[in-house]
């Protein structure tokens, strides 16, 4: 048997295996996180040959089915440069997702590398426990607080990720209310399709069933209210404003049902990310904030994806006039060159924490790597670059080319909706352009599109039959043109695939 025939035979076997996983899913939400792996099954024979030897590796891979790690070679990335990454075979890809929504300054910003190197040569590590700390930790806290202008924030607490930041949010809120003598305020309200991380509490807050299955989640103190996706969930004839009013009323009804005295906080992403890139409908946050304020419920803004320029504003809170009590950030904080996240704390909450911890003798929360000096040094430099290069204005300038260029494909018969703002965008594939006519899950249309993008030399996020893009902030006009061209080629191939699958049904 020739090598090409062998590869094709193996690919067919693997495809059947993957389709079995997807078909077994009871809903598109349940196979959201299998889709990227399905995309690998559609990879080229050349890729499969060249990567032979990495199947069955020793890493327990995140968001990857175990059998897929065994059966399919991973896409092994070995180098990054600007808006591009390179695989082990030397193939170049336009990284249209900026890693995982995070490499805002691209893959080889020398100033960030130099900042890390300087700090590694000076003080590679020291902690921030017991009133001991490092200069980079203190400097970053000051710089970070100055970047947030939607309202005054008083303190920054450092974590290593967005998940840790959102776990910390829950502990801070409980600590705050317990200190105030209001221990019944324990419940949190998040939204269906939200993503807040994958640690125990953050996954509970997340509104994606795949994060809950077999993990005994969500925790019983977490409740989920409506997803604000107008295209999918609005009623016939309902305007965006009316849709927002209905969702705010539903939130209020949930609060009254559970008892306002038991609800501690509401958490939301300004633009929902991993749930499908869902910008809020008109007047949504104005109405939601009025409800939570009415019932003395804290508002947590999860800015992990949106912060530092992604939406064409320094924070999503600036764009949508959100006045939060607490904020979570990560990802672009260091342009992902080092793991770091943070919680921004309002004066009202930090004052109570200060008083209570003084009474107890300690604020007993933190991590070994909270305020890691190397991560902080890189983040300080990233914030300097954002300011010096006016990254927010740079995103605003290039965003229309990106948004309009991709949305020009909206008339495709297999696209239900293309949505986004700034440098974040999602495409949802449906039949008859209707949210009520999904393609059969076993067709793997989103995964097929993602694989075609990969074939063309572009990486996107696949989530069921939706794909998402959030390119680096430094993407150039010519690179946006390249992105649009590759998107168009992948779309044409996917349209042909749908025609082929439909013809097989007849």
Coordinates of C-alpha atoms in Angstrom, one line a residue:
X1 CA 0.0 0.0 0.0
X2 CA 1.4 3.4 -1.0
X3 CA 2.0 6.0 1.8
X4 CA -0.7 8.2 0.3
X5 CA -3.3 5.4 0.3
X6 CA -2.3 4.6 3.9
X7 CA -2.7 8.2 5.0
X8 CA -6.1 8.4 3.3
X9 CA -7.2 5.1 4.9
X10 CA -6.1 6.4 8.4
X11 CA -7.8 9.7 7.8
X12 CA -11.1 8.0 6.9
X13 CA -10.9 5.8 10.0
X14 CA -10.2 8.9 12.1
X15 CA -13.0 10.9 10.5
X16 CA -15.5 8.1 11.4
X17 CA -14.2 8.1 14.9
X18 CA -14.6 11.9 15.3
X19 CA -18.0 12.0 13.7
X20 CA -19.1 9.4 16.3
X21 CA -18.1 11.7 19.1
X22 CA -19.9 14.7 17.6
X23 CA -23.1 12.8 16.7
X24 CA -23.3 11.5 20.2
X25 CA -23.5 15.0 21.5
X26 CA -27.0 16.0 22.5
X27 CA -26.7 19.6 21.4
X28 CA -24.4 22.0 19.7
X29 CA -23.3 23.3 23.1
X30 CA -22.2 19.9 24.1
X31 CA -19.8 19.5 21.2
X32 CA -18.5 23.1 21.2
X33 CA -15.1 22.0 22.5
X34 CA -14.8 18.9 20.3
X35 CA -15.0 21.1 17.1
X36 CA -11.4 22.2 17.1
X37 CA -10.3 18.5 17.3
X38 CA -12.7 17.6 14.5
X39 CA -11.1 20.3 12.4
X40 CA -7.8 18.5 12.7
X41 CA -9.4 15.4 11.2
X42 CA -10.0 17.4 8.1
X43 CA -6.3 18.2 7.8
X44 CA -4.2 17.6 4.7
X45 CA -2.4 14.3 4.1
X46 CA 0.9 16.2 4.0
X47 CA 0.3 17.5 7.5
X48 CA -0.6 14.0 8.8
X49 CA 2.6 12.5 7.2
X50 CA 5.0 15.2 8.4
X51 CA 3.7 15.2 12.0
X52 CA 3.7 11.4 12.4
X53 CA 5.2 10.6 15.8
X54 CA 3.4 13.1 18.0
X55 CA 0.2 11.1 18.3
X56 CA -0.3 9.6 21.8
X57 CA 1.9 12.2 23.5
X58 CA 2.3 12.5 27.2
X59 CA 0.4 15.7 27.8
X60 CA -3.2 15.6 29.1
X61 CA -4.4 18.2 26.6
X62 CA -6.9 20.9 27.6
X63 CA -10.2 21.0 25.8
X64 CA -9.3 17.9 23.8
X65 CA -10.9 14.5 23.7
X66 CA -8.5 11.8 24.9
X67 CA -9.1 9.5 22.0
X68 CA -8.3 12.4 19.6
X69 CA -5.0 13.0 21.2
X70 CA -4.3 9.4 20.6
X71 CA -5.6 9.2 17.0
X72 CA -4.7 12.6 15.5
X73 CA -1.4 14.4 15.3
X74 CA -1.5 17.8 17.0
X75 CA -0.8 21.0 15.1
X76 CA 2.6 21.7 16.6
X77 CA 3.5 25.4 16.6
X78 CA 7.2 26.2 17.0
X79 CA 7.6 29.9 16.1
X80 CA 5.7 33.2 16.1
X81 CA 6.4 36.4 14.2
X82 CA 4.1 39.4 14.2
X83 CA 0.6 38.2 13.2
X84 CA 1.8 34.8 12.1
X85 CA 2.8 31.5 13.7
X86 CA 4.7 28.6 12.1
X87 CA 4.2 24.9 12.5
X88 CA 6.9 22.2 12.9
X89 CA 7.0 21.8 9.1
X90 CA 7.6 25.4 8.5
X91 CA 4.1 26.2 7.3
X92 CA 3.1 29.8 8.0
X93 CA -0.4 30.7 9.4
X94 CA -2.1 34.0 9.9
X95 CA -3.1 33.7 13.6
X96 CA -6.6 35.2 13.3
X97 CA -7.3 34.3 17.0
X98 CA -4.2 35.9 18.5
X99 CA -3.4 32.6 20.2
X100 CA -6.5 32.4 22.5
X101 CA -7.6 36.0 22.2
X102 CA -4.4 37.2 23.8
X103 CA -1.3 37.9 21.8
X104 CA -2.3 41.5 21.3
X105 CA 1.1 42.7 20.3
X106 CA 1.9 39.8 18.0
X107 CA 4.4 37.0 18.3
X108 CA 7.8 38.7 18.6
X109 CA 7.6 42.1 20.3
X110 CA 11.2 42.7 21.3
X111 CA 10.4 45.1 24.1
X112 CA 8.4 42.4 26.0
X113 CA 11.2 39.9 25.5
X114 CA 13.7 42.4 26.8
X115 CA 11.6 43.3 29.8
X116 CA 11.3 39.6 30.8
X117 CA 15.1 39.1 30.2
X118 CA 16.1 42.1 32.3
X119 CA 13.9 41.0 35.2
X120 CA 15.1 37.4 35.0
X121 CA 18.6 38.6 35.2
X122 CA 17.8 40.8 38.2
X123 CA 15.1 39.0 40.3
X124 CA 13.6 36.0 38.7
X125 CA 11.2 35.4 41.6
X126 CA 10.0 36.7 44.9
X127 CA 6.5 36.5 46.4
X128 CA 4.1 39.1 47.8
X129 CA 3.0 37.5 51.0
X130 CA 3.3 39.0 54.6
X131 CA 4.1 42.6 53.4
X132 CA 7.0 41.4 51.4
X133 CA 6.9 42.1 47.6
X134 CA 8.7 43.4 44.6
X135 CA 9.0 46.7 42.8
X136 CA 7.4 45.4 39.5
X137 CA 4.3 44.2 41.4
X138 CA 3.8 47.6 43.0
X139 CA 4.5 49.5 39.8
X140 CA 2.1 47.4 37.8
X141 CA -0.7 47.8 40.3
X142 CA -0.4 51.6 40.0
X143 CA -0.2 51.5 36.2
X144 CA -3.1 49.2 35.9
X145 CA -5.4 51.2 38.1
X146 CA -4.6 54.3 36.0
X147 CA -5.7 52.6 32.8
X148 CA -9.2 52.0 34.1
X149 CA -11.3 55.2 33.9
X150 CA -14.9 53.9 33.7
X151 CA -14.9 54.6 37.5
X152 CA -12.3 54.8 40.2
X153 CA -10.7 51.6 41.3
X154 CA -8.6 51.4 44.5
X155 CA -6.6 48.2 44.5
X156 CA -5.3 45.5 42.1
X157 CA -4.9 41.9 43.2
X158 CA -2.7 39.7 40.9
X159 CA -3.5 36.2 39.7
X160 CA -2.0 34.0 37.0
X161 CA -5.0 33.7 34.7
X162 CA -8.5 34.9 34.0
X163 CA -9.9 31.8 35.7
X164 CA -8.0 32.5 38.9
X165 CA -9.2 36.1 38.7
X166 CA -12.9 35.1 38.5
X167 CA -12.4 32.5 41.3
X168 CA -10.9 35.3 43.4
X169 CA -13.9 37.5 42.6
X170 CA -16.3 35.1 44.3
X171 CA -14.1 34.8 47.4
X172 CA -13.7 38.6 47.6
X173 CA -17.5 39.1 47.3
X174 CA -18.2 36.6 50.1
X175 CA -15.5 38.1 52.3
X176 CA -17.0 41.6 51.7
X177 CA -20.5 40.6 52.6
X178 CA -19.5 38.5 55.6
X179 CA -17.5 41.5 56.9
X180 CA -20.6 43.6 56.5
X181 CA -22.7 41.1 58.5
X182 CA -24.7 40.0 55.5
X183 CA -23.7 36.3 55.2
X184 CA -26.8 35.3 53.3
X185 CA -25.6 37.1 50.2
X186 CA -23.9 34.1 48.6
X187 CA -25.5 33.5 45.2
X188 CA -24.1 34.6 41.8
X189 CA -25.9 35.2 38.6
X190 CA -24.1 34.7 35.3
X191 CA -25.5 34.2 31.8
X192 CA -26.1 31.3 29.5
X193 CA -23.3 30.9 26.9
X194 CA -20.9 33.0 29.0
X195 CA -17.3 31.9 29.6
X196 CA -15.5 32.9 32.8
X197 CA -12.8 30.2 33.0
X198 CA -12.4 26.5 33.7
X199 CA -11.4 26.3 37.4
X200 CA -14.1 25.0 39.7
X201 CA -15.9 28.3 40.5
X202 CA -15.1 30.0 37.1
X203 CA -16.5 27.0 35.2
X204 CA -19.6 27.1 37.4
X205 CA -20.0 30.8 36.5
X206 CA -19.6 29.9 32.8
X207 CA -22.8 29.2 31.0
X208 CA -21.5 26.4 28.7
X209 CA -22.7 22.9 29.4
X210 CA -19.5 21.3 28.2
X211 CA -17.7 22.8 31.1
X212 CA -20.1 21.2 33.6
X213 CA -20.6 17.7 32.3
X214 CA -19.1 15.0 34.6
X215 CA -17.5 17.7 36.8
X216 CA -20.5 17.9 39.1
X217 CA -20.9 21.6 38.1
X218 CA -22.2 24.2 38.3
X219 CA -21.9 24.8 42.0
X220 CA -25.4 25.3 43.6
X221 CA -24.8 29.0 44.4
X222 CA -24.6 29.9 40.7
X223 CA -27.6 30.7 38.6
X224 CA -27.8 31.6 34.9
X225 CA -30.0 34.1 33.2
X226 CA -30.7 34.8 29.5
X227 CA -28.0 35.0 26.9
X228 CA -28.3 38.5 25.2
X229 CA -28.0 37.2 21.7
X230 CA -30.6 39.2 19.8
X231 CA -30.5 37.3 16.4
X232 CA -31.0 34.0 18.1
X233 CA -33.4 34.7 20.9
X234 CA -35.5 37.8 19.9
X235 CA -39.2 37.3 19.5
X236 CA -41.0 38.2 16.2
X237 CA -41.2 41.9 15.8
X238 CA -39.2 42.6 18.9
X239 CA -36.6 45.5 18.7
X240 CA -33.2 45.3 20.3
X241 CA -34.4 47.7 23.0
X242 CA -37.5 45.6 23.7
X243 CA -35.4 42.5 23.8
X244 CA -33.1 44.1 26.3
X245 CA -36.1 45.2 28.4
X246 CA -37.4 41.6 28.4
X247 CA -34.0 40.2 29.5
X248 CA -33.7 42.8 32.3
X249 CA -37.2 41.9 33.5
X250 CA -36.3 38.2 33.4
X251 CA -33.2 39.0 35.5
X252 CA -35.3 40.9 38.0
X253 CA -37.8 38.0 38.2
X254 CA -34.9 35.6 38.9
X255 CA -33.6 37.9 41.6
X256 CA -37.1 38.1 43.2
X257 CA -37.5 34.4 43.0
X258 CA -34.2 33.6 44.8
X259 CA -34.5 36.6 47.2
X260 CA -32.5 39.8 46.7
X261 CA -31.1 39.4 50.1
X262 CA -29.3 36.2 48.9
X263 CA -27.9 37.5 45.6
X264 CA -24.3 38.7 46.0
X265 CA -23.2 39.6 42.4
X266 CA -23.9 39.5 38.7
X267 CA -21.0 38.8 36.3
X268 CA -20.8 39.6 32.6
X269 CA -18.4 39.9 29.7
X270 CA -18.9 43.2 27.9
X271 CA -18.8 41.2 24.7
X272 CA -19.3 37.4 25.2
X273 CA -16.3 35.6 23.8
X274 CA -16.0 31.9 23.8
X275 CA -19.8 31.6 23.7
X276 CA -19.8 32.8 20.1
X277 CA -18.7 36.5 20.1
X278 CA -22.0 38.1 21.2
X279 CA -22.1 41.9 21.5
X280 CA -24.9 43.2 23.7
X281 CA -28.1 44.5 22.1
X282 CA -28.9 48.2 22.4
X283 CA -29.6 49.5 25.9
X284 CA -28.8 46.1 27.4
X285 CA -26.2 47.1 30.0
X286 CA -28.0 50.2 31.0
X287 CA -31.1 48.1 31.9
X288 CA -29.1 45.3 33.5
X289 CA -27.2 47.7 35.7
X290 CA -30.4 49.4 36.8
X291 CA -31.7 46.1 38.0
X292 CA -28.6 45.0 40.0
X293 CA -28.3 48.4 41.5
X294 CA -31.9 48.4 42.6
X295 CA -31.4 45.2 44.6
X296 CA -27.9 46.1 46.0
X297 CA -26.1 43.4 43.9
X298 CA -22.5 43.9 42.9
X299 CA -21.5 44.0 39.2
X300 CA -18.4 42.1 38.1
X301 CA -17.1 43.0 34.7
X302 CA -15.1 40.1 33.1
X303 CA -12.8 42.0 30.8
X304 CA -10.4 39.1 30.2
X305 CA -10.9 39.2 26.5
X306 CA -12.2 42.8 26.0
X307 CA -9.6 44.8 27.9
X308 CA -6.7 46.9 26.6
X309 CA -8.1 47.7 23.2
X310 CA -9.9 44.6 21.7
X311 CA -13.1 46.6 21.1
X312 CA -11.5 49.8 20.1
X313 CA -11.7 51.1 23.7
X314 CA -9.3 50.5 26.5
X315 CA -12.0 48.5 28.3
X316 CA -15.3 47.1 27.3
X317 CA -16.7 49.1 30.2
X318 CA -15.8 52.3 28.4
X319 CA -17.7 51.2 25.3
X320 CA -20.9 50.2 27.1
X321 CA -20.9 52.6 30.0
X322 CA -20.5 49.9 32.6
X323 CA -19.7 51.1 36.1
X324 CA -18.5 47.8 37.8
X325 CA -17.6 47.1 41.4
X326 CA -15.0 44.6 40.4
X327 CA -13.1 43.9 37.2
X328 CA -11.2 40.8 35.9
X329 CA -8.4 41.1 33.4
X330 CA -5.7 38.8 31.9
X331 CA -4.7 37.8 28.4
X332 CA -3.6 41.1 26.7
X333 CA -2.4 42.4 30.1
X334 CA 1.0 40.9 29.1
X335 CA 0.1 40.2 25.5
X336 CA 0.2 36.6 26.8
X337 CA 4.0 36.6 26.9
X338 CA 3.8 35.7 30.6
X339 CA 0.8 34.2 32.5
X340 CA -0.8 37.0 34.6
X341 CA -4.3 38.1 35.5
X342 CA -5.7 40.7 37.9
X343 CA -8.7 41.8 39.8
X344 CA -9.5 45.5 40.1
X345 CA -11.3 46.3 43.3
X346 CA -13.5 49.4 44.0
X347 CA -12.8 51.7 47.0
X348 CA -16.0 50.6 48.7
X349 CA -15.0 46.9 48.7
X350 CA -11.2 47.4 49.3
X351 CA -12.0 49.6 52.4
X352 CA -14.0 46.7 53.9
X353 CA -11.3 44.2 53.0
X354 CA -8.7 46.4 54.7
X355 CA -10.8 46.8 57.8
X356 CA -11.7 43.1 58.1
X357 CA -8.2 41.8 57.4
X358 CA -6.8 44.1 60.0
X359 CA -9.2 42.6 62.5
X360 CA -8.4 39.1 61.6
X361 CA -4.7 39.7 61.3
X362 CA -4.4 38.7 57.7
X363 CA -6.1 38.7 54.3
X364 CA -5.7 35.0 53.8
X365 CA -5.9 34.7 50.0
X366 CA -3.2 34.6 47.3
X367 CA -1.0 32.5 45.2
X368 CA 2.7 31.7 45.1
X369 CA 3.0 33.5 41.8
X370 CA 0.6 36.5 42.7
X371 CA 2.5 39.5 41.3
X372 CA 5.3 37.4 39.8
X373 CA 8.1 40.0 39.1
X374 CA 8.8 38.7 35.6
X375 CA 5.1 38.6 34.6
X376 CA 4.6 42.1 36.1
X377 CA 7.7 43.5 34.3
X378 CA 6.3 42.2 31.0
X379 CA 2.8 43.6 31.7
X380 CA 4.3 47.0 32.6
X381 CA 6.0 47.1 29.3
X382 CA 2.9 46.0 27.5
X383 CA 0.8 48.8 29.1
X384 CA 3.6 51.3 28.1
X385 CA 3.4 50.1 24.5
X386 CA -0.4 50.3 24.4
X387 CA -0.1 53.9 25.5
X388 CA 2.9 55.0 23.4
X389 CA 1.5 53.5 20.2
X390 CA -2.0 54.6 20.9
X391 CA -3.2 51.0 20.3
X392 CA -6.8 51.8 21.0
X393 CA -6.9 54.3 18.1
X394 CA -4.9 51.8 16.0
X395 CA -7.7 49.2 16.6
X396 CA -10.4 51.8 15.8
X397 CA -8.7 52.6 12.5
X398 CA -8.4 49.1 11.2
X399 CA -11.5 47.6 12.7
X400 CA -13.9 48.8 10.0
X401 CA -11.8 47.1 7.3
X402 CA -11.9 43.9 9.3
X403 CA -15.5 44.0 10.2
X404 CA -16.8 45.2 6.8
X405 CA -14.6 42.9 4.9
X406 CA -15.8 39.8 6.6
X407 CA -19.4 40.9 6.9
X408 CA -19.4 41.3 3.1
X409 CA -19.9 37.5 3.1
X410 CA -23.1 37.7 5.0
X411 CA -25.2 36.8 1.9
X412 CA -23.7 33.3 1.8
X413 CA -26.5 30.7 2.0
X414 CA -24.8 28.8 4.8
X415 CA -24.2 31.9 7.1
X416 CA -26.8 32.8 9.6
X417 CA -25.1 35.7 11.1
X418 CA -21.7 37.5 11.2
X419 CA -21.4 39.7 14.3
X420 CA -18.7 41.6 16.1
X421 CA -17.1 44.9 17.0
X422 CA -13.6 46.2 17.0
X423 CA -11.1 43.3 16.4
X424 CA -13.4 40.5 17.5
X425 CA -15.9 38.7 15.2
X426 CA -18.0 35.6 15.0
X427 CA -19.6 33.7 12.2
X428 CA -22.5 31.3 12.8
X429 CA -23.3 28.7 10.1
X430 CA -27.0 27.7 9.8
X431 CA -29.3 26.5 7.0
X432 CA -31.8 28.8 5.4
X433 CA -30.1 31.7 7.3
X434 CA -32.2 30.9 10.3
X435 CA -31.2 30.4 13.9
X436 CA -33.8 27.7 14.1
X437 CA -32.3 25.6 11.2
X438 CA -28.9 24.3 12.4
X439 CA -27.0 21.9 10.2
X440 CA -26.8 18.3 11.4
X441 CA -24.0 18.2 14.1
X442 CA -22.4 15.2 12.4
X443 CA -21.8 17.3 9.3
X444 CA -19.3 19.4 11.3
X445 CA -19.7 22.5 9.2
X446 CA -17.9 24.8 11.5
X447 CA -15.0 22.3 11.9
X448 CA -14.8 21.9 8.1
X449 CA -14.6 25.7 7.7
X450 CA -11.9 25.8 10.3
X451 CA -9.9 23.1 8.6
X452 CA -10.2 24.9 5.3
X453 CA -8.8 28.0 6.9
X454 CA -5.9 26.0 8.3
X455 CA -5.3 24.5 4.8
X456 CA -5.2 28.1 3.5
X457 CA -2.8 29.1 6.2
X458 CA -5.0 30.8 8.8
X459 CA -6.0 29.7 12.3
X460 CA -9.5 30.5 13.7
X461 CA -11.5 29.3 16.7
X462 CA -14.1 26.7 16.0
X463 CA -17.0 26.3 18.4
X464 CA -19.7 24.0 17.1
X465 CA -21.0 25.6 13.9
X466 CA -19.6 29.0 14.9
X467 CA -16.1 30.3 14.2
X468 CA -14.5 33.2 15.9
X469 CA -11.6 35.5 15.1
X470 CA -9.8 38.1 17.2
X471 CA -6.5 39.0 15.5
X472 CA -3.6 40.8 17.1
X473 CA -4.0 44.5 17.7
X474 CA -1.0 45.1 15.5
X475 CA -2.5 43.4 12.4
X476 CA -1.8 45.5 9.3
X477 CA -4.2 46.5 6.4
X478 CA -2.5 44.0 4.1
X479 CA -2.8 41.3 6.7
X480 CA -6.5 42.1 7.1
X481 CA -6.9 41.7 3.3
X482 CA -5.1 38.4 3.5
X483 CA -7.5 37.3 6.3
X484 CA -10.5 38.3 4.3
X485 CA -9.2 36.4 1.2
X486 CA -8.5 33.2 3.2
X487 CA -11.9 33.5 4.9
X488 CA -13.5 33.7 1.4
X489 CA -11.7 30.7 0.1
X490 CA -12.6 28.6 3.1
X491 CA -16.2 29.8 2.8
X492 CA -16.4 28.8 -0.8
X493 CA -15.1 25.3 0.0
X494 CA -17.5 25.0 2.9
X495 CA -20.5 26.0 0.7
X496 CA -19.5 23.2 -1.8
X497 CA -19.2 20.8 1.1
X498 CA -22.8 21.6 2.2
X499 CA -24.1 21.1 -1.3
X500 CA -22.4 17.7 -1.4
X501 CA -23.8 16.7 1.9
X502 CA -27.3 17.8 1.0
X503 CA -27.1 15.9 -2.3
X504 CA -26.3 12.7 -0.4
X505 CA -29.6 13.2 1.6
X506 CA -31.8 13.0 -1.5

